[in-house]
Every structure is written in C-alpha cells, then in structure tokens.
Short mmCIF file of C-alpha atoms in Angstrom, two decimals:
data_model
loop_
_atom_site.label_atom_id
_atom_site.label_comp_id
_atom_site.label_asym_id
_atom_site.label_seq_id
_atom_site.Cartn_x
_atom_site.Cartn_y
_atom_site.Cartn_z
CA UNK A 1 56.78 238.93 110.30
CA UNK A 2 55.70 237.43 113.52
CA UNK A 3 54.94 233.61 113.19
CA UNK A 4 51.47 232.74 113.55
CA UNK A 5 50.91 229.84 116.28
CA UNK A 6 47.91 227.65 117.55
CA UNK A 7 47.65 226.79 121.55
CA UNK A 8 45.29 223.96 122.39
CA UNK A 9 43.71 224.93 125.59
CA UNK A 10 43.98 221.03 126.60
CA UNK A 11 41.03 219.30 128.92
CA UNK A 12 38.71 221.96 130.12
CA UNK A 13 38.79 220.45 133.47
CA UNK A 14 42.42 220.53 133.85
CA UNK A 15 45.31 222.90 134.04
CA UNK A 16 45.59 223.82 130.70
CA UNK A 17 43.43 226.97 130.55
CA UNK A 18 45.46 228.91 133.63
CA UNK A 19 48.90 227.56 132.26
CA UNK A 20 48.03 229.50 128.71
CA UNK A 21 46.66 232.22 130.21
CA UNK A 22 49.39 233.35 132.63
CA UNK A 23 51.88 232.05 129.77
CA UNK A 24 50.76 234.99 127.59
CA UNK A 25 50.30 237.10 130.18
CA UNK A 26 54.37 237.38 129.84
CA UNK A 27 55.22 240.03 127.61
CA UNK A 28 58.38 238.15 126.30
CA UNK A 29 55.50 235.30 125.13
CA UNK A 30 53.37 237.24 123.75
CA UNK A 31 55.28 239.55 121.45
CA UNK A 32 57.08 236.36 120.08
CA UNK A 33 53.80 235.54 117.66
CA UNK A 34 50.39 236.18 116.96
CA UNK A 35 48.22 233.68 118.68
CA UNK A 36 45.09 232.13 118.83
CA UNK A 37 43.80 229.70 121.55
CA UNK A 38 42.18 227.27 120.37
CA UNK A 39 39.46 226.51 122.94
CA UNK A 40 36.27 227.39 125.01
CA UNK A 41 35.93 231.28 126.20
CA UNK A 42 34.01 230.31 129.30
CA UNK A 43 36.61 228.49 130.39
CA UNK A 44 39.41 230.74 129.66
CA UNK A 45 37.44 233.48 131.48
CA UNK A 46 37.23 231.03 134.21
CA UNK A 47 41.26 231.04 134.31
CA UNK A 48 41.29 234.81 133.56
CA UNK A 49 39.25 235.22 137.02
CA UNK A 50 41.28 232.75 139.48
CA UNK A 51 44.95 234.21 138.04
CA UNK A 52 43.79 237.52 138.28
CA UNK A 53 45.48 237.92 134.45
CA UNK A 54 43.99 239.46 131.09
CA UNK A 55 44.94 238.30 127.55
CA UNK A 56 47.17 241.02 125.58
CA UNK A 57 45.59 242.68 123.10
CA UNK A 58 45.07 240.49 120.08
CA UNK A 59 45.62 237.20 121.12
CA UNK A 60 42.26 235.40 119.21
CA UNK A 61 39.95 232.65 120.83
CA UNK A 62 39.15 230.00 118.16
CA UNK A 63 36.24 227.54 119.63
CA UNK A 64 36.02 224.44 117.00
CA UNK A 65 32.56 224.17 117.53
CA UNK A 66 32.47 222.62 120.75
CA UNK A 67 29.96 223.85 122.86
CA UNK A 68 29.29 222.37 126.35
CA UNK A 69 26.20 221.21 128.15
CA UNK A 70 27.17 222.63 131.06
CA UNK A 71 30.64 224.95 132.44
CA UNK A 72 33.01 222.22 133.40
CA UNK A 73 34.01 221.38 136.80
CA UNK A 74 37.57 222.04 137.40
CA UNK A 75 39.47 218.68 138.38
CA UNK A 76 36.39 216.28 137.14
CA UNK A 77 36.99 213.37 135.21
CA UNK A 78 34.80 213.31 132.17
CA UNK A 79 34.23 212.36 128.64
CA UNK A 80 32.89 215.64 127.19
CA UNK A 81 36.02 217.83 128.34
CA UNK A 82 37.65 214.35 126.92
CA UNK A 83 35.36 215.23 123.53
CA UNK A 84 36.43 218.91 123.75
CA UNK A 85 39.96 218.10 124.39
CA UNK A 86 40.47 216.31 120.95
CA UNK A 87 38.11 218.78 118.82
CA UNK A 88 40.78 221.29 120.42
CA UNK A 89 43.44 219.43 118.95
CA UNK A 90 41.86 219.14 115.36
CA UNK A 91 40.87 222.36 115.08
CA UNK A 92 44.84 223.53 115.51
CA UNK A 93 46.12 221.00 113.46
CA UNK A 94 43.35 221.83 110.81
CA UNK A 95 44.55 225.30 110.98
CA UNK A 96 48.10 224.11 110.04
CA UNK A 97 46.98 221.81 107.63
CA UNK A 98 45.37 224.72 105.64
CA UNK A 99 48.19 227.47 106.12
CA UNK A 100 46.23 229.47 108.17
CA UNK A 101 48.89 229.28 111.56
CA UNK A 102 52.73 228.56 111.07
CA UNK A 103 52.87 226.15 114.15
CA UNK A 104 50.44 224.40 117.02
CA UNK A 105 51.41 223.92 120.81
CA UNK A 106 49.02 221.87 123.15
CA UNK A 107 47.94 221.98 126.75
CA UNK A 108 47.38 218.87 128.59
CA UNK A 109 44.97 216.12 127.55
CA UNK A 110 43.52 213.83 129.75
CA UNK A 111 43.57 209.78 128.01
CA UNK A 112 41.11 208.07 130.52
CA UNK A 113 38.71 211.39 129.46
CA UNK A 114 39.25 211.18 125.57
CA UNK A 115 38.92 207.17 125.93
CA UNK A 116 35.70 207.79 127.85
CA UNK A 117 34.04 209.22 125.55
CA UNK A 118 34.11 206.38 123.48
CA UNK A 119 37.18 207.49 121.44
CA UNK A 120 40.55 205.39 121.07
CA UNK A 121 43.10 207.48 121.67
CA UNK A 122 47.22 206.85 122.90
CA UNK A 123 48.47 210.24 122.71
CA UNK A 124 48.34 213.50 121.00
CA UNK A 125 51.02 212.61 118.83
CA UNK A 126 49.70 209.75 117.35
CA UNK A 127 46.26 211.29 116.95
CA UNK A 128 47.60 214.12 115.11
CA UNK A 129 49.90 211.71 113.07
CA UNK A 130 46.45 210.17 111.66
CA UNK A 131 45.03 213.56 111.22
CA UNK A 132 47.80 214.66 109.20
CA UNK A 133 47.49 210.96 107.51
CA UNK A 134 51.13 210.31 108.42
CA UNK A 135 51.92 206.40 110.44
CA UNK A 136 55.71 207.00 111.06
CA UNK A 137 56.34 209.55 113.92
CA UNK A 138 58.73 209.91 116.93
CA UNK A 139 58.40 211.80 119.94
CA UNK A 140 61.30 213.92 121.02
CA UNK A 141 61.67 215.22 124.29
CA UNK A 142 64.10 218.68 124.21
CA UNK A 143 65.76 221.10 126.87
CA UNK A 144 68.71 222.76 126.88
CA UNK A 145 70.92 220.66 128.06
CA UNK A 146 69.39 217.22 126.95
CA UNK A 147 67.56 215.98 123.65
CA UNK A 148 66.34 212.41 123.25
CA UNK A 149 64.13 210.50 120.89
CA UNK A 150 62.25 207.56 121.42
CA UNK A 151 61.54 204.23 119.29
CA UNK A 152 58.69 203.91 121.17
CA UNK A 153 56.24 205.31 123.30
CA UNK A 154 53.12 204.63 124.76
CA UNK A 155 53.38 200.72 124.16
CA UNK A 156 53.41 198.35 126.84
CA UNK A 157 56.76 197.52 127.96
CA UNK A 158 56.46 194.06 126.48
CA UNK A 159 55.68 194.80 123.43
CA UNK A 160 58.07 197.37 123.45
CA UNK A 161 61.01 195.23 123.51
CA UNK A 162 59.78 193.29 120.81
CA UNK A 163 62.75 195.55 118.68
CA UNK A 164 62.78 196.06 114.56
CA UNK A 165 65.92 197.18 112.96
CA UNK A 166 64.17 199.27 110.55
CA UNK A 167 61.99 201.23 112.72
CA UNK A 168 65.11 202.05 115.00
CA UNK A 169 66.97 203.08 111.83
CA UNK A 170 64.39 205.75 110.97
CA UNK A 171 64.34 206.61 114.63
CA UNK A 172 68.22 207.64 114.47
CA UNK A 173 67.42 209.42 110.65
CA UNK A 174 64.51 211.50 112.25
CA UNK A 175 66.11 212.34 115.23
CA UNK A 176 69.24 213.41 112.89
CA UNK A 177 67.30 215.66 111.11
CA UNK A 178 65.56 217.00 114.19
CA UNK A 179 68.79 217.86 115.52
CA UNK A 180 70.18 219.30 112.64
CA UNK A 181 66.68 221.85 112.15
CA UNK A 182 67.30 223.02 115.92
CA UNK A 183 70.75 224.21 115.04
CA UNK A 184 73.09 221.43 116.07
CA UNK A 185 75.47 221.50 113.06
CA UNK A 186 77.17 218.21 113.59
CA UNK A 187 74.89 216.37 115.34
CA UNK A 188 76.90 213.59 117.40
CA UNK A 189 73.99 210.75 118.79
CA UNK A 190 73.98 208.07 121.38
CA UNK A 191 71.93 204.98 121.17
CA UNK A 192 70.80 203.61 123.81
CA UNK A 193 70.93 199.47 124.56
CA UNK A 194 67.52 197.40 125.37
CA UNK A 195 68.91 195.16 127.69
CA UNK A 196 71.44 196.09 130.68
CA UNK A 197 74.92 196.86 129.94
CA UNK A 198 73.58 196.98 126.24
CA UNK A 199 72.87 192.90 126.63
CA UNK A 200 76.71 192.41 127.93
CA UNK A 201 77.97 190.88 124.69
CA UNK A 202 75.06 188.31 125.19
CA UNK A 203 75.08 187.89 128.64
CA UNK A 204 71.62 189.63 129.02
CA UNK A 205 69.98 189.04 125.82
CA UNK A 206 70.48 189.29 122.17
CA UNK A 207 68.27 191.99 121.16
CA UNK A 208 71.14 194.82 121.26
CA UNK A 209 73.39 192.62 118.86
CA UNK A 210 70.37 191.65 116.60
CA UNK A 211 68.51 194.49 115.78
CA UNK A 212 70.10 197.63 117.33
CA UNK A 213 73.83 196.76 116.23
CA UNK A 214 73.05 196.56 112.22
CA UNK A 215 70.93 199.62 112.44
CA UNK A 216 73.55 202.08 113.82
CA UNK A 217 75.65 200.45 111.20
CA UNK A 218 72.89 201.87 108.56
CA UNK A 219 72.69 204.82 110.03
CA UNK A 220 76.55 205.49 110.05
CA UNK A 221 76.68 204.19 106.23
CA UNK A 222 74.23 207.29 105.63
CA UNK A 223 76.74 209.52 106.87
CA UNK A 224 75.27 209.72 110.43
CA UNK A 225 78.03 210.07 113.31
CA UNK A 226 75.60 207.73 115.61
CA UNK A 227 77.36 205.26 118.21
CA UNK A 228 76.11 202.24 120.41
CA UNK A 229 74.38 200.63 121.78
CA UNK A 230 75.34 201.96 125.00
CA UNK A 231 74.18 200.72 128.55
CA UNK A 232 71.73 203.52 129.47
CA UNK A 233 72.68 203.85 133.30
CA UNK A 234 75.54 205.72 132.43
CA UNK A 235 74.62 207.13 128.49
CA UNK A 236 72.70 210.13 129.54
CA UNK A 237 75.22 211.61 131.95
CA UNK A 238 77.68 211.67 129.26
CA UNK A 239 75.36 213.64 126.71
CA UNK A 240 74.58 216.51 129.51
CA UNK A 241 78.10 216.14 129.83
CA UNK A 242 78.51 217.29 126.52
CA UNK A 243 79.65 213.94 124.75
CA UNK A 244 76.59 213.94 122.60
CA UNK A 245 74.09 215.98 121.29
CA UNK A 246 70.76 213.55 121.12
CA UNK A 247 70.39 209.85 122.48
CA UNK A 248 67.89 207.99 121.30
CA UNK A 249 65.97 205.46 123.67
CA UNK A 250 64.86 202.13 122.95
CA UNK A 251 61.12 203.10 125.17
CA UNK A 252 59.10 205.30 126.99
CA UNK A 253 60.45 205.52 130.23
CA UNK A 254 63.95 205.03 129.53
CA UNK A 255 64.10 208.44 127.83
CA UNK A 256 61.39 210.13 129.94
CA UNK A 257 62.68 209.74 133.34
CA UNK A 258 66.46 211.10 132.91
CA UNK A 259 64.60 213.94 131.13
CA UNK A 260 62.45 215.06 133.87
CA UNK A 261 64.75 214.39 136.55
CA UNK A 262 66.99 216.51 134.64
CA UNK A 263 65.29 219.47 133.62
CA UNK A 264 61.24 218.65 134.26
CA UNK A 265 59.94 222.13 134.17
CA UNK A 266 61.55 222.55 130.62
CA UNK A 267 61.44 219.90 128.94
CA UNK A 268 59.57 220.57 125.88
CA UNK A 269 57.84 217.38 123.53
CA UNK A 270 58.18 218.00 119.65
CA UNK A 271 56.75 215.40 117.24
CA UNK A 272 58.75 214.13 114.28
CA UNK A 273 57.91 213.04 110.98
CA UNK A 274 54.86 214.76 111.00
CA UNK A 275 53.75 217.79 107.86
CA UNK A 276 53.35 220.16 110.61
CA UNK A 277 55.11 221.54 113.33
CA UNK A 278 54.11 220.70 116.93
CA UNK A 279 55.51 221.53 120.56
CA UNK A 280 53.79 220.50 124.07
CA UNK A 281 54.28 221.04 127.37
CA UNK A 282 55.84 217.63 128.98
CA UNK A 283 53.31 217.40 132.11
CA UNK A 284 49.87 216.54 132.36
CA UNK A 285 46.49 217.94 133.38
CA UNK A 286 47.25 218.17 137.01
CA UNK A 287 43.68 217.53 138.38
CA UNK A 288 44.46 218.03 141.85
CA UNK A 289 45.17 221.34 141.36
CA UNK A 290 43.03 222.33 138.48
CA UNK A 291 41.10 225.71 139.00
CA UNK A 292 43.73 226.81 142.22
CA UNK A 293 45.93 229.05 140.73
CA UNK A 294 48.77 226.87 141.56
CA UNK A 295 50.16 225.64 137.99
CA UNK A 296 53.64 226.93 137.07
CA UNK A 297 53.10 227.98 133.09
CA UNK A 298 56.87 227.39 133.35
CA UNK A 299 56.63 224.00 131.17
CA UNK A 300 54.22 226.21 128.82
CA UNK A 301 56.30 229.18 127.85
CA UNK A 302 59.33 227.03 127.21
CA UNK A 303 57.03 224.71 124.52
CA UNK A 304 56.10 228.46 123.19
CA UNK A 305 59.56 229.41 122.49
CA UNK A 306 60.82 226.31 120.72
CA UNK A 307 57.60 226.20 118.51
CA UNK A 308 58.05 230.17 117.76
CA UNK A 309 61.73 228.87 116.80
CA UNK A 310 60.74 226.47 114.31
CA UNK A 311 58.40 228.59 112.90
CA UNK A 312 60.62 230.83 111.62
CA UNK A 313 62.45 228.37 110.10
CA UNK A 314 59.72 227.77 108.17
CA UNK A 315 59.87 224.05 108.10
CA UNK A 316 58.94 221.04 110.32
CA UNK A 317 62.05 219.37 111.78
CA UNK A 318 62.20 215.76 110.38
CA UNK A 319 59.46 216.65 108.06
CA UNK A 320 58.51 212.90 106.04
#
C-alpha cells in the first residue's frame, strides 16, 4: 500500500502554498502516496489560480482549525499566518502521533511571524521535538551526494562552541543510525573539528582535543567506523568525493553552507531522534516572491521522495 503522508502548507503568506501545489501537480509525486495538506483552502486556491495547476484527484485538505480574519496578503509579515503556520505543523504531527499518516513534510515557516505572535519558537524541529515530548534531536541535512548532521543548530555561534562530549557522542550514534535507515550499509563518518585545522594540535584551541577527541573514541568503541576531528575546509570535499558517507558538523553554518553550495535545490532536512518521521524542504518562505508564480517546487518534491522512502520502511531513522 501507498504510504500515507502529511504536507504542512508552511506560512500562508509565503511560498509554501504554490511550492505544494505544483509539487503534486507532478504525476511521479503524486502517485508515490496518499496525501493530505495540511492547511487553509483559500489559500491553496489562491496558489491553484496564479500556477494555473489543479490538485489530482484525492489529495485531502486538512485545516486544523485555523480560520483567518481576513485572506492573507502574499509576502506580508504577520503574526496570524505566524499562528497558522505552527497550528499547521501540529495538526501533521498530531496526525502521526495518532497513526493516522505514515510520515509529515513541511513548507516554509516564517520565525520573526511565529515569534510575533507571541510564541517562542527556534525552528520546526525543535517545536515538533516538544510536541512529540522528545529534548534530544539532530537535524540532518541529505542529498545525493552529501549527508551531514549537526551538533547544533540554531544557537548563537558563541554558545555554540561551548562543546559537550556527550551531546557530540549521540550526535555521531544518531547520525549512524540515520545513515544506516537510508540504506548506507557500512556507514563510514567524518567529524568535523571546532577550531581551524581541527585546533592544530593546540595551536588554535583545545576544544577539538577535549571534548571532540574522547567522543569519536566512544563512538568507535560502539562499533562505529567514525574518524576525526578533521579541519572542515577540506572534510567535505573528501565525502562528495566518496571518502565518507556522513560528516557531522560541530554548528549551523559549518554544515549548511557546503550543503547548499553543493546541491541547494535538493537538499532535503530530516529530523533525528524524534517518534515520527519528518522531511522539509531546506529554503525558506521566499517573501519577495510569494504569490508570483516564480518558486521552483524543486526543493519540495525532493523532501517528498525521501519522506515517501522512509515511510515504507516503516520506521523513523534514529528513532530514540
């Protein structure tokens, strides 16, 4: 049987909407599952309308109860399409949560228009993570030629360095068993250093030999073939270059930037250690373009796709 997946329709004022649509609108998407969009009709009839595109035959609209004051403004800043961005995201994960869809994939959020509205909020992953009453998640950003995991995220580089052994540990175990539920076998992994030159034997800090040293050495006593850490100017061009399978990055941007430069339009983001499975697109809500017609669903069918391929495997990757 087909797997049954969730699509958050992301901010109503963004790009979201028109990405989903005209990513359906393939046949190859839509026969993979049987969908439901989790969002507001209006405004997917608003996206139907500028892309000129109809949903296929089946594909159900789920609206969490979110009904606006007025039809959002395409490329407006504001806290209710903040509000209906996040009851978007509950009502997929809810649907997980209860068995009713096999995976969830979400559109674009907006942060300034969530945090507007009077809600804290970091990211989607985290959010979910606390719906799903789970504190220990990764992010993983995937394409096919390049996976990497992060330690961190959406921390402030400062605080980010600030490094703990044991949370880099589970970082390398998650992103092991990530690797291993995507079909990698023998999952080979590269970690990256903090400092440059992975701190140059002390020459540019201690952090790499303090904390980041004794956890590969965990990691490799649990059987994991892990190695580092490794000065991350020159770590990711080995991996595409087939020398490893994952890296795992000490911080937001050092993973995120040789990802998109690689392979931006698919890069897919999965979220690890969660009871659920969940893929996203890897861009955001593109404002400046909302309600044009311009937005490449590109991004959107590839998050699709790997979602529909963990679905049928029945289980989340790096489940806790």
């Amino acid at each position: 049987m087909k797997p049954r997946l969730a699509v958050t329709m992301g901010d109503p004022a963004g790009v979201g909407a028109e990405v989903v649509v005209k990513a359906l609108a393939d046949p190859q998407i839509a026969g993979l599952a049987a969908w439901r969009i989790v969002g507001d009709e209006s405004v997917l009839g608003s996206a139907r309308r500028i892309t000129g595109l109809a949903l296929p035959d089946g594909v159900e609209i789920v609206n969490p109860g979110r009904v606006f004051s007025k039809a959002p403004a395409f490329g407006e800043l504001s806290a209710e399409c903040g509000e209906a961005a996040v009851a978007y995201i509950r009502g997929a994960a809810d649907l997980c949560l209860r068995g009713e869809t096999d995976a969830m994939v979400t559109a674009p959020v907006n942060k300034e228009a969530v945090t507007m509205s009077g809600m804290a909020f970091t990211g989607h992953t985290e959010y979910i993570a606390a719906l799903c009453g789970v504190e220990d998640t990764r992010m993983l950003l995937a394409s096919e030629r390049l996976h990497v995991v992060h330690v961190s995220t959406h921390l402030s580089l400062r605080r980010a360095c600030d490094l703990d052994q044991g949370r880099i540990l589970r970082t390398i175990e998650l992103g092991n068993k990530a690797a291993l539920a995507l079909g990698i076998a023998k999952p080979r992994i590269a970690v990256c250093g903090l400092n440059p030159h992975a701190g140059e034997h002390g020459l540019f800090g201690d952090e790499d030999a303090e904390h980041i040293v004794p956890a590969i050495a965990a990691a490799q006593d649990g059987g994991i073939d892990c190695r580092g850490p490794l000065p991350a100017d020159t770590v990711f061009l080995k991996a595409v270059r087939g020398h490893y399978d994952l890296v795992v990055a000490m911080y937001h941007d050092q993973g995120h930037i040789p990802m998109k430069l690689l392979d931006f339009e698919h890069t897919v983001n999965i979220s690890l250690g969660l009871p659920i499975i969940r893929a996203s697109v890897d861009h955001g809500t593109a404002f400046d373009i909302a309600g044009e017609n311009l937005a490449d669903p590109t991004n959107m069918k590839a998050a699709m796709r790997l979602a529909c391929r963990m679905a049928r495997q029945k289980a989340p990757p790096a489940a806790v």
